[in-house]
PDB file of C-alpha atoms and ligand atoms in Angstrom:
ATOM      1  CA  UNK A1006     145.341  13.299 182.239  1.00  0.00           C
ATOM      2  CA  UNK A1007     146.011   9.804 180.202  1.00  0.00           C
ATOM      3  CA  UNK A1008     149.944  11.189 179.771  1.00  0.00           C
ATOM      4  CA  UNK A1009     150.665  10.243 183.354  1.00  0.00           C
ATOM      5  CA  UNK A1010     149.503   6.673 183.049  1.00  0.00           C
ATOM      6  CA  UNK A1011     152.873   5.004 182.247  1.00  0.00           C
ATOM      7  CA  UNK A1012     151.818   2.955 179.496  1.00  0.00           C
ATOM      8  CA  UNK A1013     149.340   4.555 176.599  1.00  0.00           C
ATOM      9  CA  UNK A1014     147.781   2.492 174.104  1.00  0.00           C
ATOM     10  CA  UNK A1015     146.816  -0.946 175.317  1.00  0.00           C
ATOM     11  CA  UNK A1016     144.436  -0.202 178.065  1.00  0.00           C
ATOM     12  CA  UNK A1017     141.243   1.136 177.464  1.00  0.00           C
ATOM     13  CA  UNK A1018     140.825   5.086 177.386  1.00  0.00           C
ATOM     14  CA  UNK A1019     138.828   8.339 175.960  1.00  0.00           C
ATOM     15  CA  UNK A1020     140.651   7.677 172.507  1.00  0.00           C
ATOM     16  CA  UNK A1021     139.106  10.854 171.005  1.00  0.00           C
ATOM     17  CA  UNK A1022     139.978  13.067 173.775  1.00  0.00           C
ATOM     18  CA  UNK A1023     143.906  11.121 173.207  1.00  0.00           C
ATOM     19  CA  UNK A1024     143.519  12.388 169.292  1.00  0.00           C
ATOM     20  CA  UNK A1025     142.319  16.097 170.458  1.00  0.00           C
ATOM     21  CA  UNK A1026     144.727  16.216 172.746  1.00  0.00           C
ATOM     22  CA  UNK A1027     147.988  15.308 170.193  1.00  0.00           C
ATOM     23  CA  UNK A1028     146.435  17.720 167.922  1.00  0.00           C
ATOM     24  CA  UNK A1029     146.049  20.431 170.183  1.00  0.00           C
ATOM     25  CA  UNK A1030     149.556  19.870 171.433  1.00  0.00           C
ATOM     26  CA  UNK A1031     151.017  19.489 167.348  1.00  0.00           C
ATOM     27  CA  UNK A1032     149.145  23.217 166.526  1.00  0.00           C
ATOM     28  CA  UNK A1033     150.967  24.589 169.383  1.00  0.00           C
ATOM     29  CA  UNK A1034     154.413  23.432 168.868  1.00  0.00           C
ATOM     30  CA  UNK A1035     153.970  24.566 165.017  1.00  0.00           C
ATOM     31  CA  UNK A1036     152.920  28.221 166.518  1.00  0.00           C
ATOM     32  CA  UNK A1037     155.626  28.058 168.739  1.00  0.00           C
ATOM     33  CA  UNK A1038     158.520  27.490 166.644  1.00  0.00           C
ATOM     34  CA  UNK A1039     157.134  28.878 163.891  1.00  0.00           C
ATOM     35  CA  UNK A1040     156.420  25.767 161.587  1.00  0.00           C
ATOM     36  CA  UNK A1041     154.180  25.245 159.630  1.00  0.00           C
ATOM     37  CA  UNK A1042     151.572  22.425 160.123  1.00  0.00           C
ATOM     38  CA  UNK A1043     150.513  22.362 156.443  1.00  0.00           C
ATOM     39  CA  UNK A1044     147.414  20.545 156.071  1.00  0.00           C
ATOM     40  CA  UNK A1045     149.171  17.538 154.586  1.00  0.00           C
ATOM     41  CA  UNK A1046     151.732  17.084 157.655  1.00  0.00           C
ATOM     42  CA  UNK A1047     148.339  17.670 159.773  1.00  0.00           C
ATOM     43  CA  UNK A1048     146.043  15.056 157.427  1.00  0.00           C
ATOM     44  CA  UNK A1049     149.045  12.870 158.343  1.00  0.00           C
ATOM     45  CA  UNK A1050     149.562  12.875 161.386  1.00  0.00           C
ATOM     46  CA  UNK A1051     145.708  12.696 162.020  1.00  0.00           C
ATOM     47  CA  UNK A1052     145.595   9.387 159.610  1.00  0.00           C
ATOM     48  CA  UNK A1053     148.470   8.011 162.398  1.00  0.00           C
ATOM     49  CA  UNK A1054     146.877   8.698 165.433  1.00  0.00           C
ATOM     50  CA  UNK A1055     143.197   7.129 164.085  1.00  0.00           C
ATOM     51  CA  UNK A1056     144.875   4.019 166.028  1.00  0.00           C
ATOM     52  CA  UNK A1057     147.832   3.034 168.352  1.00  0.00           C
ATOM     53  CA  UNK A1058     149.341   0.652 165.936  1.00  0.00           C
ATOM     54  CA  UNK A1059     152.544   1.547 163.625  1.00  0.00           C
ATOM     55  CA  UNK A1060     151.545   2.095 160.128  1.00  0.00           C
ATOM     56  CA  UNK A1061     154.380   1.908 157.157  1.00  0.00           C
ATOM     57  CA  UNK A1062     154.403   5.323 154.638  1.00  0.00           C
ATOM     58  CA  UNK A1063     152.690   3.391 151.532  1.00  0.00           C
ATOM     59  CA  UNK A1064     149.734   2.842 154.228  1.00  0.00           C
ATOM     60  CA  UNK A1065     149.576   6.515 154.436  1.00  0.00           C
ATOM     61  CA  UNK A1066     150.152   7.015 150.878  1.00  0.00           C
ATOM     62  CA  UNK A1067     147.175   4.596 150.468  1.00  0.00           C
ATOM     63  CA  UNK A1068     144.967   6.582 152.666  1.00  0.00           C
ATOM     64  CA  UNK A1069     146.020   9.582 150.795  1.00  0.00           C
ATOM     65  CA  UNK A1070     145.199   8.054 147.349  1.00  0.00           C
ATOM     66  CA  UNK A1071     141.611   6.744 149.177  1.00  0.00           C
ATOM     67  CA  UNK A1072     140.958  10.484 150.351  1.00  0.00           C
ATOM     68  CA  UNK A1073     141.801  12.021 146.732  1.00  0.00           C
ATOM     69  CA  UNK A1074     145.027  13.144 147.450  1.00  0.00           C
ATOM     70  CA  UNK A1075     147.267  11.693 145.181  1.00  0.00           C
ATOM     71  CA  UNK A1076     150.431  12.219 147.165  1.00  0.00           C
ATOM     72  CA  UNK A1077     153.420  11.570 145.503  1.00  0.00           C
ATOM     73  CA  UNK A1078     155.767   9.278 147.471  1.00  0.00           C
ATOM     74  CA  UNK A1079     157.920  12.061 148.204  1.00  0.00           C
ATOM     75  CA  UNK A1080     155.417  14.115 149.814  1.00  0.00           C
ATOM     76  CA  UNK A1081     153.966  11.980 152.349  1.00  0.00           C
ATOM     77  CA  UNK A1082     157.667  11.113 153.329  1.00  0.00           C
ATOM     78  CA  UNK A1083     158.491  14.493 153.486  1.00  0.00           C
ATOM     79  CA  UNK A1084     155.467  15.353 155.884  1.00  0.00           C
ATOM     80  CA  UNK A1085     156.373  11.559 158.173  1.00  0.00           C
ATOM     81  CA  UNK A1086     159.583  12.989 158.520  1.00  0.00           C
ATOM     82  CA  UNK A1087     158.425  16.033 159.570  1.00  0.00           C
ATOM     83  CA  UNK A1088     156.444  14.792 162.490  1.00  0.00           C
ATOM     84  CA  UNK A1089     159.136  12.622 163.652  1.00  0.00           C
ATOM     85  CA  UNK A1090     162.078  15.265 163.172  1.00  0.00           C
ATOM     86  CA  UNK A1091     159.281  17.755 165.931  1.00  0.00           C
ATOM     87  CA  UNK A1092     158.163  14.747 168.085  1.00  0.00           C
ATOM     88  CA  UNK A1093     155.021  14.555 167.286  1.00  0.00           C
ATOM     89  CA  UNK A1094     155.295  10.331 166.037  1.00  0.00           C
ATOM     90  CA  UNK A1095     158.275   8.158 166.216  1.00  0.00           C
ATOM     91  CA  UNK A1096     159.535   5.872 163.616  1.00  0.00           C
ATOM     92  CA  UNK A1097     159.922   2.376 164.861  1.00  0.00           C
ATOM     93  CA  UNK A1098     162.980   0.521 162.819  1.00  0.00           C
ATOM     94  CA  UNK A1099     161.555  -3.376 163.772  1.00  0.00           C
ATOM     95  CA  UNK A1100     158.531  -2.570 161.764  1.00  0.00           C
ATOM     96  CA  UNK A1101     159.921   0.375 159.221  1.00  0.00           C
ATOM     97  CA  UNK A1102     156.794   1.946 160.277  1.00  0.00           C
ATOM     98  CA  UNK A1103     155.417   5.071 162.223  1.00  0.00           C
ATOM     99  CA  UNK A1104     153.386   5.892 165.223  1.00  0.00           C
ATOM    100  CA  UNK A1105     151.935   8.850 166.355  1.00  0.00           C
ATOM    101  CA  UNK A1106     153.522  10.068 169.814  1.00  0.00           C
ATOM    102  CA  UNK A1107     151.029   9.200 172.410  1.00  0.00           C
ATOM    103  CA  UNK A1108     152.763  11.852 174.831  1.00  0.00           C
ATOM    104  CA  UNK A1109     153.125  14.928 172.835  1.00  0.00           C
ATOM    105  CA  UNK A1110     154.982  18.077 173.947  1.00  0.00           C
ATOM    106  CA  UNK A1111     157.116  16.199 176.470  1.00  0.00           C
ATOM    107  CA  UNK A1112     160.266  15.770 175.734  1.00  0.00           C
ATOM    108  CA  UNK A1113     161.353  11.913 175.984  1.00  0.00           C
ATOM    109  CA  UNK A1114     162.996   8.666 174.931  1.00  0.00           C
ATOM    110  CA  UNK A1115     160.049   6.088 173.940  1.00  0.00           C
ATOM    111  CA  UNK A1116     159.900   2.770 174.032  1.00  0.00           C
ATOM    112  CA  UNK A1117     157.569   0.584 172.388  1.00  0.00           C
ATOM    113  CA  UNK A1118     155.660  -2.536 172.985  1.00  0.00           C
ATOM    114  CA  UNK A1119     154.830  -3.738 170.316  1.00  0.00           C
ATOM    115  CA  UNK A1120     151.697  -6.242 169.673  1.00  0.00           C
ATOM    116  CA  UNK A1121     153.060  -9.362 167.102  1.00  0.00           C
ATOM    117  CA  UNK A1122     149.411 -10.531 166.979  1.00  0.00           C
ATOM    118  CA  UNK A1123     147.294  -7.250 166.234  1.00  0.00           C
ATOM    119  CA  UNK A1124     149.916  -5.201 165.850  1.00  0.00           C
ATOM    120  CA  UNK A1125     148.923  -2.293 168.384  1.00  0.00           C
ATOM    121  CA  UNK A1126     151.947  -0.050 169.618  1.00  0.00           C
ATOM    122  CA  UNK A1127     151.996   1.192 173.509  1.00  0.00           C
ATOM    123  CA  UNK A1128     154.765   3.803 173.797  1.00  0.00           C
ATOM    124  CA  UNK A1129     156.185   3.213 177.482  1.00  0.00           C
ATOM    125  CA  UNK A1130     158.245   5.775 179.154  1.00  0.00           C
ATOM    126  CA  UNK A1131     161.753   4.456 179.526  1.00  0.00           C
ATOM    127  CA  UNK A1132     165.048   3.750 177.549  1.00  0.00           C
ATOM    128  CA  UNK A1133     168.371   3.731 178.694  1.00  0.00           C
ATOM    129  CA  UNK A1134     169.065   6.023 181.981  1.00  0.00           C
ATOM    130  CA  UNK A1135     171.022   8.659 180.386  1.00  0.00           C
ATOM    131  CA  UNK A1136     172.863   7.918 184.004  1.00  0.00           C
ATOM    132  CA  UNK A1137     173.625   4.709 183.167  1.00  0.00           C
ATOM    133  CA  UNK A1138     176.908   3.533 183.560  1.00  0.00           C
ATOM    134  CA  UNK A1139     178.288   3.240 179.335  1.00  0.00           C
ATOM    135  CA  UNK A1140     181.851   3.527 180.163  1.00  0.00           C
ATOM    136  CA  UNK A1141     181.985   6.450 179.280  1.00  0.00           C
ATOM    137  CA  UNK A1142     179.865   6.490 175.723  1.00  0.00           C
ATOM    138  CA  UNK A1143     177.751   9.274 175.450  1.00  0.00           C
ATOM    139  CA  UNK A1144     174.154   8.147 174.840  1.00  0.00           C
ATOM    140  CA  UNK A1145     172.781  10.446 171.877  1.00  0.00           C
ATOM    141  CA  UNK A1146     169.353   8.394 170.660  1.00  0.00           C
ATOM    142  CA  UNK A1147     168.154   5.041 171.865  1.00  0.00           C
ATOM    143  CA  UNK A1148     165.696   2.461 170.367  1.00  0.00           C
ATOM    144  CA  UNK A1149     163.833   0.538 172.907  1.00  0.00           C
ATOM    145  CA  UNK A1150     161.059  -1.855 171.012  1.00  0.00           C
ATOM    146  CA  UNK A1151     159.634  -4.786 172.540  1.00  0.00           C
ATOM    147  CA  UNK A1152     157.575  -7.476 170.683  1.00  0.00           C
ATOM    148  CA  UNK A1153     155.007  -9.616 172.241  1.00  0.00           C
ATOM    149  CA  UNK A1154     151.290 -10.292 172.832  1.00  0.00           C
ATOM    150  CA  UNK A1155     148.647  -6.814 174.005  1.00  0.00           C
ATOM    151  CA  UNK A1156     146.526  -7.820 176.779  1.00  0.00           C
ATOM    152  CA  UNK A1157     143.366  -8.265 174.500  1.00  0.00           C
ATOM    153  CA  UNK A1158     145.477 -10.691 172.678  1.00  0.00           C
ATOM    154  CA  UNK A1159     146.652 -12.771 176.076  1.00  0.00           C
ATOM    155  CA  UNK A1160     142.752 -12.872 176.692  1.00  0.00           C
ATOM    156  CA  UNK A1161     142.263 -14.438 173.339  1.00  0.00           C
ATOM    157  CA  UNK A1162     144.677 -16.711 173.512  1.00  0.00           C
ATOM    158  CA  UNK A1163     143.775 -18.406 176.442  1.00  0.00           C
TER     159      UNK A1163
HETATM  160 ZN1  LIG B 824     144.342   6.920 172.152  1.00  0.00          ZN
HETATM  161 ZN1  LIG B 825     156.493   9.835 172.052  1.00  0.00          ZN
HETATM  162 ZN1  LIG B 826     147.366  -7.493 170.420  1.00  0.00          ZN
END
């Protein structure tokens, strides 16, 4: 399965099978807990995972608008917040923008690395150790986000 490699997004893999699979993993969790995956939150989160790179909410609320859906504002940040509040993408401060989870159904702390020249986002396992020594401070969220070049990139700039 892709989820075991430790970083998913960069390197080169059965992208369609990666979309099926978040989907598959999103209907689930809705049927589990009893949400429900409205087709918005699902046209959403499908317009997200079309690519590993963070997109901001008026990029969704363009592809919305492009689709016939006139979403209003309020709607498609309704239905990002959604899919962050269950896990299935992560908001990512550095860029105000949103990613689809790239290892849905397990629970984890991400952390990105984040592309400054094409802007593709790997999610890496990782974070703080919850064991790490804080003196004490009890870790409740972390941010981990990393900036610098993908490996396509490095091969074009050299
Ligand atoms: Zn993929
Ligand atoms: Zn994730
Ligand atoms: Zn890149």
């Amino acid at each position: 399965m892709a989820h075991d490699h430790p970083v998913l997004g960069f390197d080169a893999h059965d992208h369609a099978a990666c979309v099926a699979a978040a989907l598959a993993a999103a209907d689930a969790t809705c049927r589990d807990h009893r949400l429900k995956f409205t087709p918005i939150r699902r046209r959403v989160l499908e317009i997200l995972l079309e690519s590993h790179a963070a997109l901001g909410a008026y990029d969704v609320l363009d592809r919305l608008a492009q689709e016939g859906r006139g979403a209003q504002p309020p709607v498609a940040y309704r239905a990002l917040s959604f899919l962050v509040e269950h896990g299935f993408a992560h908001r990512i401060e550095r860029l105000n923008a949103y990613v689809a989870c790239a290892r849905p159904g397990a629970s984890h702390d991400p952390a990105f690395l984040i592309c400054t020249d094409c802007g593709a986002v790997a999610e890496a396992e990782g974070a703080f150790e919850r064991t790490a020594d804080t003196g004490g401070f009890r870790i409740a969220a972390t941010v981990m986000e990393a900036e610098g070049l993908c490996p396509a990139c490095q091969t074009h700039a050299t």
